[in-house]
Amino acid sequence: MAIASLRKVTLIGPAAEKDELVVGMQQLACMHVIDLAGDDRSPPWEHPRRSELFAALQYLQRCPTKRPAVNLASQGDVFQVARDVLTNRQRRHDLQVEQDSLIDAIAHTEPWGEFELPAEDSLAGQRIWFYQVRHRRLDDLPADVVFQIISRDREFSHVAVVAPQAINGMPPPVKLDPRPLSQLRKQLSRVEKELEATEVERIALTRWMAVLKQDLFEAECQIERVNTAEQLLDDAPVVGMQGWVPEAALPDLRAFARERSLAIDALREEL
């Protein structure tokens, strides 16, 4: 790791040219600015769109399939693109949650097959309960209970029981989705098609990655300029900037100061 010799440099110029000073020093990119404002400094400023741009770009970068970039010269409304990307992300998330829920509902419902629950008031006070009962416990079902074994697997019998209330002494009844199995499968198919369409749209939006990256860079540069300006000593009619600069960058910094008629003081100090 190379260790560069540093100088503490102070620049003083007209307060009216404060913004130009900050922009110029940002372009030189050679100073680690020292905060001269102290307690007078405002809270750090954040670009209102930076988080949207960052989140949108991050989402597109994770897309496994990408399209060629659009021409940077024809950007259009970049912030609207970012909002479209985030809308796609939210829609994709919602569909994935719905997909997982439907897959889970189908898996739990399949042992009982296709059914549609009747209205609660149509069974004269009776209800339909669903039980997953171990084969050896089938005999524990009360003799006066109406039930039917719907299916079996190696460990359980899946039983539908008609009774006014849950059966005492048995495992808790299984709570199933009230929608018929065919409807659940139909909805799952719809969700999967919508997910495919959402992914196609996401892939198409990757064409804007370079534009989003450029605008994110510009937003971060603006954040840096605004927050750097808050660290300067603004004592109208002059403004002062101070910071640590590598000795190798001093010639460029002195040339910058001459071009803008800035006073410069470069002290050799130990960090």
GROMACS .gro file of C-alpha atoms in nm, residues 28-266:
model
  239
   28LEU     CA    1  -0.998   1.789  -0.949
   29ALA     CA    2  -1.088   1.519  -0.697
   30CYS     CA    3  -0.773   1.566  -0.494
   31MET     CA    4  -0.885   1.708  -0.157
   32HIS     CA    5  -1.019   1.542   0.155
   33VAL     CA    6  -1.220   1.837   0.288
   34ILE     CA    7  -1.200   1.942   0.652
   35ASP     CA    8  -1.524   2.061   0.808
   36LEU     CA    9  -1.484   2.429   0.890
   37ALA     CA   10  -1.852   2.499   0.955
   38GLY     CA   11  -1.865   2.317   1.289
   39ASP     CA   12  -2.196   2.351   1.468
   40ASP     CA   13  -2.328   2.580   1.194
   41ARG     CA   14  -2.336   2.294   0.947
   42SER     CA   15  -2.678   2.181   0.826
   43PRO     CA   16  -2.778   1.811   0.841
   44PRO     CA   17  -2.644   1.609   0.543
   45TRP     CA   18  -2.854   1.666   0.232
   46GLU     CA   19  -2.996   1.372   0.037
   47HIS     CA   20  -3.104   1.385  -0.326
   48PRO     CA   21  -3.483   1.327  -0.341
   49ARG     CA   22  -3.451   1.070  -0.622
   50ARG     CA   23  -3.123   0.904  -0.533
   51SER     CA   24  -3.279   0.614  -0.341
   52GLU     CA   25  -3.521   0.542  -0.628
   53LEU     CA   26  -3.241   0.542  -0.885
   54PHE     CA   27  -3.020   0.321  -0.667
   55ALA     CA   28  -3.298   0.067  -0.596
   56ALA     CA   29  -3.407   0.054  -0.960
   57LEU     CA   30  -3.052   0.003  -1.087
   58GLN     CA   31  -2.979  -0.264  -0.827
   59TYR     CA   32  -3.296  -0.453  -0.924
   60LEU     CA   33  -3.209  -0.446  -1.294
   61GLN     CA   34  -2.848  -0.547  -1.233
   62ARG     CA   35  -2.972  -0.868  -1.068
   63CYS     CA   36  -3.177  -0.957  -1.377
   64PRO     CA   37  -3.013  -1.266  -1.534
   65THR     CA   38  -3.102  -1.159  -1.890
   66LYS     CA   39  -3.023  -0.810  -2.014
   67ARG     CA   40  -3.091  -0.610  -2.330
   68PRO     CA   41  -2.854  -0.372  -2.517
   69ALA     CA   42  -2.848  -0.023  -2.369
   70VAL     CA   43  -3.049   0.265  -2.513
   71ASN     CA   44  -2.869   0.570  -2.651
   72LEU     CA   45  -2.768   0.796  -2.364
   73ALA     CA   46  -2.851   1.099  -2.578
   74SER     CA   47  -3.222   1.007  -2.586
   75GLN     CA   48  -3.287   0.956  -2.217
   76GLY     CA   49  -3.651   1.055  -2.184
   77ASP     CA   50  -3.789   1.084  -1.832
   78VAL     CA   51  -3.532   0.886  -1.634
   79PHE     CA   52  -3.714   0.925  -1.304
   80GLN     CA   53  -4.029   0.784  -1.466
   81VAL     CA   54  -3.821   0.489  -1.585
   82ALA     CA   55  -3.699   0.437  -1.228
   83ARG     CA   56  -4.057   0.445  -1.102
   84ASP     CA   57  -4.159   0.193  -1.371
   85VAL     CA   58  -3.876  -0.035  -1.261
   86LEU     CA   59  -3.979  -0.015  -0.896
   87THR     CA   60  -4.344  -0.076  -0.990
   88ASN     CA   61  -4.228  -0.388  -1.175
   89ARG     CA   62  -4.027  -0.497  -0.870
   90GLN     CA   63  -4.324  -0.456  -0.638
   91ARG     CA   64  -4.558  -0.632  -0.880
   92ARG     CA   65  -4.313  -0.921  -0.914
   93HIS     CA   66  -4.282  -0.948  -0.537
   94ASP     CA   67  -4.659  -0.948  -0.488
   95LEU     CA   68  -4.705  -1.215  -0.755
   96GLN     CA   69  -4.433  -1.433  -0.601
   97VAL     CA   70  -4.602  -1.406  -0.261
   98GLU     CA   71  -4.935  -1.500  -0.420
   99GLN     CA   72  -4.771  -1.785  -0.610
  100ASP     CA   73  -4.617  -1.927  -0.292
  101SER     CA   74  -4.951  -1.896  -0.112
  102LEU     CA   75  -5.136  -2.079  -0.393
  103ILE     CA   76  -4.875  -2.356  -0.414
  104ASP     CA   77  -4.905  -2.406  -0.040
  105ALA     CA   78  -5.288  -2.404  -0.055
  106ILE     CA   79  -5.289  -2.657  -0.340
  107ALA     CA   80  -5.048  -2.889  -0.159
  108HIS     CA   81  -5.267  -2.884   0.153
  109THR     CA   82  -5.592  -2.928  -0.043
  110GLU     CA   83  -5.489  -3.205  -0.284
  111PRO     CA   84  -5.534  -3.492  -0.036
  112TRP     CA   85  -5.902  -3.397  -0.008
  113GLY     CA   86  -5.953  -3.354  -0.382
  114GLU     CA   87  -6.203  -3.127  -0.553
  115PHE     CA   88  -6.473  -2.989  -0.325
  116GLU     CA   89  -6.674  -2.676  -0.261
  117LEU     CA   90  -6.780  -2.603   0.093
  118PRO     CA   91  -7.153  -2.547   0.140
  119ALA     CA   92  -7.287  -2.237   0.313
  120GLU     CA   93  -7.273  -2.269   0.692
  121ASP     CA   94  -7.650  -2.238   0.729
  122SER     CA   95  -7.723  -2.515   0.477
  123LEU     CA   96  -7.626  -2.812   0.697
  124ALA     CA   97  -7.875  -2.766   0.984
  125GLY     CA   98  -7.607  -2.667   1.234
  126GLN     CA   99  -7.353  -2.919   1.108
  127ARG     CA  100  -7.012  -2.833   0.964
  128ILE     CA  101  -6.752  -3.014   0.756
  129TRP     CA  102  -6.421  -3.069   0.930
  130PHE     CA  103  -6.102  -3.201   0.774
  131TYR     CA  104  -5.869  -3.427   0.971
  132GLN     CA  105  -5.530  -3.577   0.900
  133VAL     CA  106  -5.542  -3.893   1.109
  134ARG     CA  107  -5.274  -4.155   1.157
  135HIS     CA  108  -5.399  -4.491   1.036
  136ARG     CA  109  -5.373  -4.647   1.380
  137ARG     CA  110  -5.597  -4.374   1.525
  138LEU     CA  111  -5.892  -4.414   1.289
  139ASP     CA  112  -6.066  -4.623   1.552
  140ASP     CA  113  -6.055  -4.320   1.785
  141LEU     CA  114  -6.321  -4.149   1.573
  142PRO     CA  115  -6.652  -4.159   1.767
  143ALA     CA  116  -6.898  -4.418   1.639
  144ASP     CA  117  -7.178  -4.161   1.607
  145VAL     CA  118  -6.972  -3.928   1.381
  146VAL     CA  119  -7.038  -3.921   1.009
  147PHE     CA  120  -6.707  -3.928   0.825
  148GLN     CA  121  -6.550  -4.040   0.500
  149ILE     CA  122  -6.189  -4.127   0.423
  150ILE     CA  123  -6.102  -3.920   0.117
  151SER     CA  124  -5.748  -4.050   0.058
  152ARG     CA  125  -5.458  -4.223   0.224
  153ASP     CA  126  -5.082  -4.199   0.213
  154ARG     CA  127  -4.822  -4.411   0.388
  155GLU     CA  128  -4.876  -4.241   0.723
  156PHE     CA  129  -5.211  -4.063   0.727
  157SER     CA  130  -5.575  -4.098   0.632
  158HIS     CA  131  -5.737  -3.777   0.512
  159VAL     CA  132  -6.083  -3.768   0.659
  160ALA     CA  133  -6.384  -3.540   0.609
  161VAL     CA  134  -6.613  -3.529   0.913
  162VAL     CA  135  -6.965  -3.388   0.941
  163ALA     CA  136  -7.028  -3.265   1.297
  164PRO     CA  137  -7.154  -2.956   1.478
  165GLN     CA  138  -6.814  -2.896   1.639
  166ALA     CA  139  -6.458  -3.026   1.636
  167ILE     CA  140  -6.410  -3.375   1.780
  168ASN     CA  141  -6.266  -3.393   2.129
  169GLY     CA  142  -5.963  -3.613   2.177
  170MET     CA  143  -5.852  -3.585   1.815
  171PRO     CA  144  -5.575  -3.374   1.662
  172PRO     CA  145  -5.688  -3.025   1.562
  173PRO     CA  146  -5.874  -3.015   1.229
  174VAL     CA  147  -5.684  -2.901   0.922
  175LYS     CA  148  -5.767  -2.553   0.795
  176LEU     CA  149  -5.800  -2.562   0.417
  177ASP     CA  150  -5.841  -2.286   0.164
  178PRO     CA  151  -6.216  -2.250   0.098
  179ARG     CA  152  -6.163  -2.226  -0.278
  180PRO     CA  153  -6.206  -2.541  -0.488
  181LEU     CA  154  -5.886  -2.714  -0.599
  182SER     CA  155  -5.965  -2.642  -0.965
  183GLN     CA  156  -5.997  -2.271  -0.889
  184LEU     CA  157  -5.668  -2.268  -0.698
  185ARG     CA  158  -5.492  -2.431  -0.994
  186LYS     CA  159  -5.651  -2.187  -1.236
  187GLN     CA  160  -5.537  -1.891  -1.027
  188LEU     CA  161  -5.187  -2.037  -1.000
  189SER     CA  162  -5.173  -2.064  -1.379
  190ARG     CA  163  -5.281  -1.700  -1.409
  191VAL     CA  164  -5.020  -1.585  -1.158
  192GLU     CA  165  -4.744  -1.779  -1.335
  193LYS     CA  166  -4.837  -1.615  -1.667
  194GLU     CA  167  -4.835  -1.272  -1.505
  195LEU     CA  168  -4.497  -1.347  -1.350
  196GLU     CA  169  -4.362  -1.437  -1.693
  197ALA     CA  170  -4.497  -1.110  -1.836
  198THR     CA  171  -4.346  -0.916  -1.545
  199GLU     CA  172  -4.009  -1.078  -1.606
  200VAL     CA  173  -4.026  -0.994  -1.978
  201GLU     CA  174  -4.095  -0.632  -1.884
  202ARG     CA  175  -3.804  -0.637  -1.640
  203ILE     CA  176  -3.571  -0.765  -1.911
  204ALA     CA  177  -3.689  -0.488  -2.144
  205LEU     CA  178  -3.623  -0.228  -1.874
  206THR     CA  179  -3.260  -0.338  -1.846
  207ARG     CA  180  -3.201  -0.131  -2.161
  208TRP     CA  181  -3.211   0.174  -1.930
  209MET     CA  182  -2.938   0.057  -1.694
  210ALA     CA  183  -2.668   0.283  -1.840
  211VAL     CA  184  -2.899   0.586  -1.823
  212LEU     CA  185  -2.998   0.508  -1.464
  213LYS     CA  186  -2.633   0.459  -1.373
  214GLN     CA  187  -2.543   0.796  -1.525
  215ASP     CA  188  -2.824   0.974  -1.342
  216LEU     CA  189  -2.734   0.800  -1.016
  217PHE     CA  190  -2.375   0.917  -1.059
  218GLU     CA  191  -2.495   1.273  -1.120
  219ALA     CA  192  -2.724   1.258  -0.816
  220GLU     CA  193  -2.436   1.138  -0.598
  221CYS     CA  194  -2.213   1.413  -0.735
  222GLN     CA  195  -2.481   1.667  -0.646
  223ILE     CA  196  -2.506   1.523  -0.295
  224GLU     CA  197  -2.130   1.551  -0.260
  225ARG     CA  198  -2.129   1.912  -0.383
  226VAL     CA  199  -2.412   2.025  -0.156
  227ASN     CA  200  -2.268   1.858   0.153
  228THR     CA  201  -1.915   1.980   0.075
  229ALA     CA  202  -2.044   2.336   0.043
  230GLU     CA  203  -2.189   2.301   0.393
  231GLN     CA  204  -1.838   2.230   0.527
  232LEU     CA  205  -1.685   2.552   0.397
  233LEU     CA  206  -1.627   2.862   0.607
  234ASP     CA  207  -1.868   3.110   0.452
  235ASP     CA  208  -1.781   3.454   0.586
  236ALA     CA  209  -1.909   3.695   0.322
  237PRO     CA  210  -1.761   3.845   0.117
  238VAL     CA  211  -1.514   3.553   0.122
  239VAL     CA  212  -1.538   3.176   0.154
  240GLY     CA  213  -1.272   2.936   0.273
  241MET     CA  214  -1.209   2.569   0.192
  242GLN     CA  215  -0.953   2.356   0.372
  243GLY     CA  216  -0.845   1.997   0.335
  244TRP     CA  217  -0.571   1.742   0.289
  245VAL     CA  218  -0.416   1.718  -0.060
  246PRO     CA  219  -0.145   1.479  -0.191
  247GLU     CA  220   0.175   1.671  -0.270
  248ALA     CA  221   0.166   1.527  -0.623
  249ALA     CA  222  -0.161   1.712  -0.685
  250LEU     CA  223  -0.033   2.053  -0.571
  251PRO     CA  224   0.073   2.176  -0.920
  252ASP     CA  225  -0.277   2.116  -1.057
  253LEU     CA  226  -0.432   2.276  -0.750
  254ARG     CA  227  -0.211   2.586  -0.778
  255ALA     CA  228  -0.301   2.617  -1.147
  256PHE     CA  229  -0.668   2.590  -1.051
  257ALA     CA  230  -0.623   2.866  -0.791
  258ARG     CA  231  -0.446   3.097  -1.040
  259GLU     CA  232  -0.719   3.053  -1.300
  260ARG     CA  233  -0.983   3.159  -1.048
  261SER     CA  234  -0.781   3.420  -0.859
  262LEU     CA  235  -0.799   3.223  -0.535
  263ALA     CA  236  -0.562   3.265  -0.245
  264ILE     CA  237  -0.388   2.937  -0.161
  265ASP     CA  238  -0.184   2.831   0.138
  266ALA     CA  239  -0.027   2.485   0.138
   0.00000   0.00000   0.00000
